[in-house]
Amino acid sequence: MSGSASPHTVLTRLLDGITNGKWHDLAELYAEDTVIEMPFAKPVPGRLEGREAVRRHFAGAAGLPIEFRVRDLVVHETGDPEVIIAEFSYAGRVISTGRAFVAANAQVIRVRDGLIISSRDYHDYAISGALSAD
């Protein structure tokens, strides 16, 4: 990953990878010692430490029968050039059932040398209900 990639560019690559199902490529957007916090994860808040933990996380997502599209993306620049805040929704569909869902998201992402070194991901985890519903 290029050290010149801005936080906005890295965010775009991340969201493009998720919406295009490129799960196995996404860990390369993260630093070796990255820390990802997911305070709203169900059933308990989550935390990923290190690129390999991120790789395993995305590998698990690769097996889910879902597709995502980002909508209503708003990116806020901050006074810190490494940090951006992204607000958006995932409009998704469970492929196996056709069930649609919308999941609101906010992420605070810190990028250094073109890699995500930390992120706080505030997802509403509506996908959990969509996957488990009949």
Coordinates of N, CA and C in Angstrom, one line a residue:
M1 N 0.8 -1.2 0.0 CA 0.0 0.0 0.0 C 0.9 1.2 0.0
S2 N 0.6 2.2 -0.8 CA 1.4 3.4 -0.9 C 1.3 4.2 0.3
G3 N 2.5 4.7 0.8 CA 2.5 5.6 1.9 C 1.9 7.0 1.7
S4 N 1.6 7.3 0.4 CA 1.0 8.6 0.1 C -0.5 8.5 0.1
A5 N -1.1 7.4 0.3 CA -2.6 7.3 0.3 C -3.2 8.0 1.4
S6 N -4.1 8.9 1.1 CA -4.8 9.7 2.1 C -5.8 8.9 2.9
P7 N -6.2 9.3 4.1 CA -7.3 8.6 4.8 C -8.5 8.4 3.9
H8 N -8.9 9.4 3.2 CA -10.1 9.3 2.3 C -9.9 8.3 1.2
T9 N -8.7 8.2 0.6 CA -8.4 7.2 -0.4 C -8.5 5.8 0.2
V10 N -7.9 5.6 1.4 CA -8.0 4.3 2.1 C -9.4 3.9 2.4
L11 N -10.2 4.9 2.9 CA -11.6 4.6 3.2 C -12.3 4.1 1.9
T12 N -12.1 4.8 0.9 CA -12.7 4.4 -0.4 C -12.3 3.0 -0.8
R13 N -11.1 2.7 -0.7 CA -10.6 1.3 -1.0 C -11.3 0.3 -0.1
L14 N -11.4 0.6 1.2 CA -12.1 -0.3 2.1 C -13.5 -0.5 1.8
L15 N -14.3 0.5 1.5 CA -15.7 0.4 1.2 C -15.9 -0.3 -0.2
D16 N -15.0 0.0 -1.1 CA -15.1 -0.6 -2.4 C -14.8 -2.1 -2.3
G17 N -13.9 -2.5 -1.4 CA -13.5 -3.9 -1.2 C -14.7 -4.7 -0.6
I18 N -15.3 -4.0 0.4 CA -16.5 -4.6 1.0 C -17.7 -4.8 0.1
T19 N -18.0 -3.7 -0.6 CA -19.1 -3.8 -1.5 C -18.9 -4.7 -2.7
N20 N -17.6 -4.9 -3.1 CA -17.3 -5.8 -4.2 C -16.9 -7.2 -3.8
G21 N -17.1 -7.5 -2.5 CA -16.8 -8.8 -2.0 C -15.3 -9.2 -2.0
K22 N -14.4 -8.3 -2.0 CA -13.0 -8.6 -2.1 C -12.4 -8.8 -0.6
W23 N -13.1 -9.6 0.1 CA -12.8 -9.8 1.5 C -11.3 -10.2 1.8
H24 N -10.7 -11.0 0.9 CA -9.4 -11.4 1.2 C -8.3 -10.4 0.9
D25 N -8.7 -9.3 0.3 CA -7.8 -8.2 0.0 C -7.8 -7.1 1.1
L26 N -8.8 -7.1 1.9 CA -9.0 -6.0 2.8 C -8.0 -5.8 3.9
A27 N -7.4 -6.9 4.4 CA -6.5 -6.8 5.5 C -5.2 -6.0 5.1
E28 N -4.9 -6.0 3.8 CA -3.7 -5.3 3.3 C -3.9 -3.7 3.5
L29 N -5.1 -3.3 3.8 CA -5.3 -1.9 4.1 C -5.0 -1.5 5.5
Y30 N -4.6 -2.4 6.3 CA -4.4 -2.2 7.7 C -2.9 -2.4 8.1
A31 N -2.4 -1.6 9.1 CA -1.1 -1.8 9.6 C -0.9 -3.1 10.3
E32 N 0.3 -3.6 10.4 CA 0.6 -4.8 11.1 C 0.0 -4.8 12.6
D33 N 0.1 -3.6 13.2 CA -0.3 -3.5 14.6 C -1.5 -2.7 14.8
T34 N -2.4 -2.7 13.8 CA -3.7 -2.0 13.9 C -4.5 -2.5 15.1
V35 N -5.4 -1.6 15.5 CA -6.4 -1.9 16.5 C -7.7 -1.4 16.0
I36 N -8.7 -2.3 16.0 CA -10.0 -2.0 15.5 C -11.0 -2.3 16.7
E37 N -11.7 -1.2 17.1 CA -12.7 -1.4 18.2 C -14.1 -1.3 17.6
M38 N -14.9 -2.2 18.1 CA -16.3 -2.3 17.6 C -17.2 -2.3 18.9
P39 N -17.5 -1.1 19.4 CA -18.2 -1.0 20.7 C -19.6 -1.5 20.6
F40 N -20.3 -1.6 19.5 CA -21.7 -2.0 19.4 C -21.8 -3.4 18.9
A41 N -20.7 -4.2 18.7 CA -20.8 -5.5 18.3 C -21.7 -6.4 19.2
K42 N -22.3 -7.3 18.6 CA -23.2 -8.2 19.3 C -22.6 -9.6 19.4
P43 N -22.7 -10.3 20.4 CA -23.4 -10.0 21.7 C -22.6 -9.2 22.6
V44 N -21.3 -9.0 22.4 CA -20.4 -8.1 23.2 C -19.6 -7.2 22.3
P45 N -19.1 -6.1 22.9 CA -18.2 -5.3 22.1 C -17.0 -6.1 21.6
G46 N -16.5 -5.7 20.5 CA -15.3 -6.4 19.9 C -14.1 -5.6 19.8
R47 N -13.0 -6.3 19.6 CA -11.7 -5.6 19.4 C -10.8 -6.5 18.6
L48 N -10.2 -6.0 17.6 CA -9.3 -6.8 16.8 C -7.9 -6.1 16.9
E49 N -6.9 -6.9 17.2 CA -5.5 -6.4 17.4 C -4.6 -7.1 16.4
G50 N -4.1 -6.3 15.4 CA -3.2 -6.8 14.5 C -3.8 -7.1 13.1
R51 N -3.0 -7.1 12.1 CA -3.5 -7.3 10.7 C -4.0 -8.8 10.6
E52 N -3.4 -9.7 11.3 CA -3.8 -11.1 11.1 C -5.2 -11.3 11.7
A53 N -5.5 -10.6 12.8 CA -6.8 -10.7 13.4 C -7.9 -10.1 12.4
V54 N -7.5 -9.0 11.8 CA -8.3 -8.4 10.8 C -8.6 -9.3 9.6
R55 N -7.5 -10.0 9.2 CA -7.6 -11.0 8.1 C -8.6 -12.1 8.4
R56 N -8.5 -12.6 9.6 CA -9.4 -13.7 10.1 C -10.9 -13.1 10.1
H57 N -11.0 -11.9 10.6 CA -12.4 -11.3 10.7 C -13.0 -11.2 9.3
F58 N -12.2 -10.7 8.3 CA -12.8 -10.6 7.0 C -13.0 -11.9 6.3
A59 N -12.1 -12.9 6.6 CA -12.3 -14.3 6.1 C -13.6 -14.8 6.5
G60 N -14.0 -14.5 7.8 CA -15.3 -15.0 8.3 C -16.4 -14.3 7.5
A61 N -16.3 -13.0 7.3 CA -17.3 -12.3 6.5 C -17.5 -12.8 5.1
A62 N -16.4 -13.3 4.5 CA -16.4 -13.8 3.2 C -17.4 -15.0 3.0
G63 N -17.6 -15.7 4.1 CA -18.5 -16.9 4.0 C -19.9 -16.6 4.2
L64 N -20.3 -15.3 4.5 CA -21.7 -15.0 4.8 C -22.4 -14.7 3.5
P65 N -23.7 -15.2 3.4 CA -24.4 -15.0 2.2 C -25.1 -13.6 2.1
I66 N -24.2 -12.6 2.1 CA -24.7 -11.2 2.1 C -24.0 -10.4 1.0
E67 N -24.7 -9.3 0.6 CA -24.1 -8.3 -0.3 C -24.5 -7.0 0.3
F68 N -23.5 -6.0 0.1 CA -23.7 -4.7 0.6 C -23.5 -3.7 -0.5
R69 N -24.2 -2.5 -0.3 CA -24.0 -1.3 -1.1 C -24.0 -0.2 -0.1
V70 N -23.0 0.7 -0.3 CA -22.9 1.9 0.5 C -23.8 3.0 0.0
R71 N -24.5 3.6 0.9 CA -25.3 4.7 0.5 C -25.2 5.8 1.5
D72 N -25.5 7.1 1.1 CA -25.5 8.3 1.9 C -24.1 8.5 2.6
L73 N -23.0 8.3 1.9 CA -21.7 8.4 2.5 C -21.4 9.9 2.7
V74 N -21.0 10.3 3.9 CA -20.5 11.6 4.3 C -19.2 11.4 5.0
V75 N -18.2 12.1 4.5 CA -16.9 12.0 5.1 C -16.5 13.3 5.7
H76 N -16.1 13.3 7.0 CA -15.8 14.5 7.7 C -14.3 14.5 7.9
E77 N -13.7 15.6 7.4 CA -12.2 15.8 7.7 C -12.1 16.3 9.1
T78 N -11.0 16.1 9.8 CA -10.8 16.6 11.1 C -9.6 17.5 11.2
G79 N -9.3 18.0 12.3 CA -8.1 18.8 12.5 C -6.9 18.0 12.5
D80 N -7.0 16.7 12.6 CA -5.9 15.8 12.6 C -5.8 15.2 11.2
P81 N -4.7 15.4 10.4 CA -4.7 15.0 9.0 C -4.7 13.5 8.9
E82 N -4.5 12.7 9.9 CA -4.5 11.3 9.9 C -5.9 10.7 10.1
V83 N -6.9 11.5 10.6 CA -8.2 11.0 11.0 C -9.3 11.6 10.2
I84 N -10.2 10.7 9.8 CA -11.5 11.0 9.2 C -12.6 10.3 9.9
I85 N -13.8 10.9 9.7 CA -15.0 10.2 10.2 C -15.9 10.0 9.1
A86 N -16.4 8.8 8.9 CA -17.3 8.4 7.8 C -18.6 8.0 8.4
E87 N -19.7 8.6 7.8 CA -21.0 8.2 8.2 C -21.7 7.7 6.9
F88 N -22.4 6.5 7.0 CA -23.0 5.9 5.9 C -23.9 4.8 6.3
S89 N -24.6 4.3 5.3 CA -25.5 3.1 5.6 C -25.1 2.1 4.6
Y90 N -25.2 0.8 5.1 CA -25.1 -0.3 4.1 C -26.5 -0.7 3.8
A91 N -26.9 -0.7 2.5 CA -28.1 -1.2 2.1 C -27.7 -2.6 1.6
G92 N -28.3 -3.6 2.2 CA -27.8 -5.0 2.0 C -28.9 -5.9 1.7
R93 N -28.5 -7.1 1.3 CA -29.4 -8.2 1.0 C -28.8 -9.5 1.4
V94 N -29.6 -10.4 2.1 CA -29.2 -11.7 2.4 C -29.5 -12.5 1.2
I95 N -28.4 -13.0 0.5 CA -28.6 -13.7 -0.8 C -29.4 -15.0 -0.6
S96 N -29.3 -15.7 0.4 CA -30.0 -17.0 0.6 C -31.5 -16.8 0.8
T97 N -31.9 -15.6 1.3 CA -33.4 -15.4 1.6 C -34.0 -14.3 0.8
G98 N -33.1 -13.4 0.2 CA -33.6 -12.2 -0.4 C -33.9 -11.1 0.5
R99 N -33.8 -11.3 1.8 CA -34.2 -10.3 2.8 C -33.3 -9.1 2.7
A100 N -33.9 -7.9 2.6 CA -33.1 -6.7 2.6 C -33.0 -6.1 4.0
F101 N -31.9 -5.4 4.2 CA -31.7 -4.7 5.4 C -30.9 -3.4 5.2
V102 N -31.0 -2.5 6.1 CA -30.2 -1.3 6.1 C -29.5 -1.2 7.5
A103 N -28.2 -0.9 7.4 CA -27.4 -0.9 8.7 C -26.7 0.5 8.7
A104 N -26.9 1.3 9.7 CA -26.3 2.6 9.8 C -24.9 2.4 10.4
N105 N -23.9 3.2 9.9 CA -22.5 3.1 10.3 C -21.9 4.4 10.6
A106 N -21.0 4.5 11.5 CA -20.0 5.6 11.6 C -18.7 5.0 12.0
Q107 N -17.7 5.5 11.3 CA -16.3 5.0 11.6 C -15.4 6.2 11.8
V108 N -14.5 6.0 12.8 CA -13.5 7.0 13.1 C -12.2 6.3 12.7
I109 N -11.5 6.7 11.6 CA -10.4 6.0 11.1 C -9.1 6.8 11.1
R110 N -8.1 6.2 11.6 CA -6.7 6.9 11.6 C -5.9 6.1 10.6
V111 N -5.3 6.9 9.7 CA -4.4 6.3 8.6 C -3.1 7.0 8.7
R112 N -2.1 6.1 8.7 CA -0.7 6.6 8.7 C 0.1 5.8 7.7
D113 N 0.9 6.5 6.9 CA 1.7 5.9 5.8 C 0.8 5.0 4.9
G114 N -0.4 5.5 4.7 CA -1.3 4.8 3.8 C -2.0 3.5 4.3
L115 N -1.9 3.3 5.6 CA -2.5 2.1 6.3 C -3.3 2.5 7.5
I116 N -4.4 1.8 7.7 CA -5.3 2.0 8.8 C -4.5 1.5 10.1
I117 N -4.2 2.5 11.0 CA -3.6 2.1 12.2 C -4.6 1.9 13.4
S118 N -5.7 2.5 13.2 CA -6.8 2.3 14.2 C -8.1 2.7 13.6
S119 N -9.2 2.1 14.2 CA -10.5 2.4 13.7 C -11.5 2.1 14.9
R120 N -12.5 3.0 15.0 CA -13.6 2.7 15.9 C -14.8 2.6 15.0
D121 N -15.4 1.4 15.0 CA -16.4 1.1 14.0 C -17.8 1.0 14.8
Y122 N -18.6 2.0 14.5 CA -19.9 2.0 15.2 C -21.0 1.6 14.2
H123 N -21.1 0.3 14.0 CA -22.1 -0.3 13.2 C -23.3 -0.7 14.0
D124 N -24.5 -0.7 13.4 CA -25.7 -1.0 14.2 C -26.0 -2.5 14.2
Y125 N -25.2 -3.3 13.4 CA -25.3 -4.8 13.4 C -26.7 -5.3 13.1
A126 N -27.4 -4.6 12.2 CA -28.7 -5.1 11.8 C -28.6 -6.4 11.0
I127 N -27.4 -6.6 10.5 CA -27.2 -7.8 9.7 C -27.4 -9.0 10.6
S128 N -27.1 -9.0 11.8 CA -27.3 -10.1 12.7 C -28.8 -10.6 12.7
G129 N -29.7 -9.6 12.8 CA -31.1 -10.0 12.7 C -31.5 -10.4 11.4
A130 N -31.0 -9.9 10.3 CA -31.4 -10.2 9.0 C -30.9 -11.7 8.7
L131 N -29.7 -12.1 9.2 CA -29.2 -13.4 8.9 C -30.0 -14.5 9.7
S132 N -30.4 -14.1 10.9 CA -31.1 -15.1 11.7 C -32.6 -15.2 11.5
A133 N -33.1 -14.2 10.8 CA -34.6 -14.2 10.6 C -35.0 -15.2 9.6
D134 N -36.2 -15.7 9.7 CA -36.7 -16.6 8.7 C -37.4 -15.9 7.6

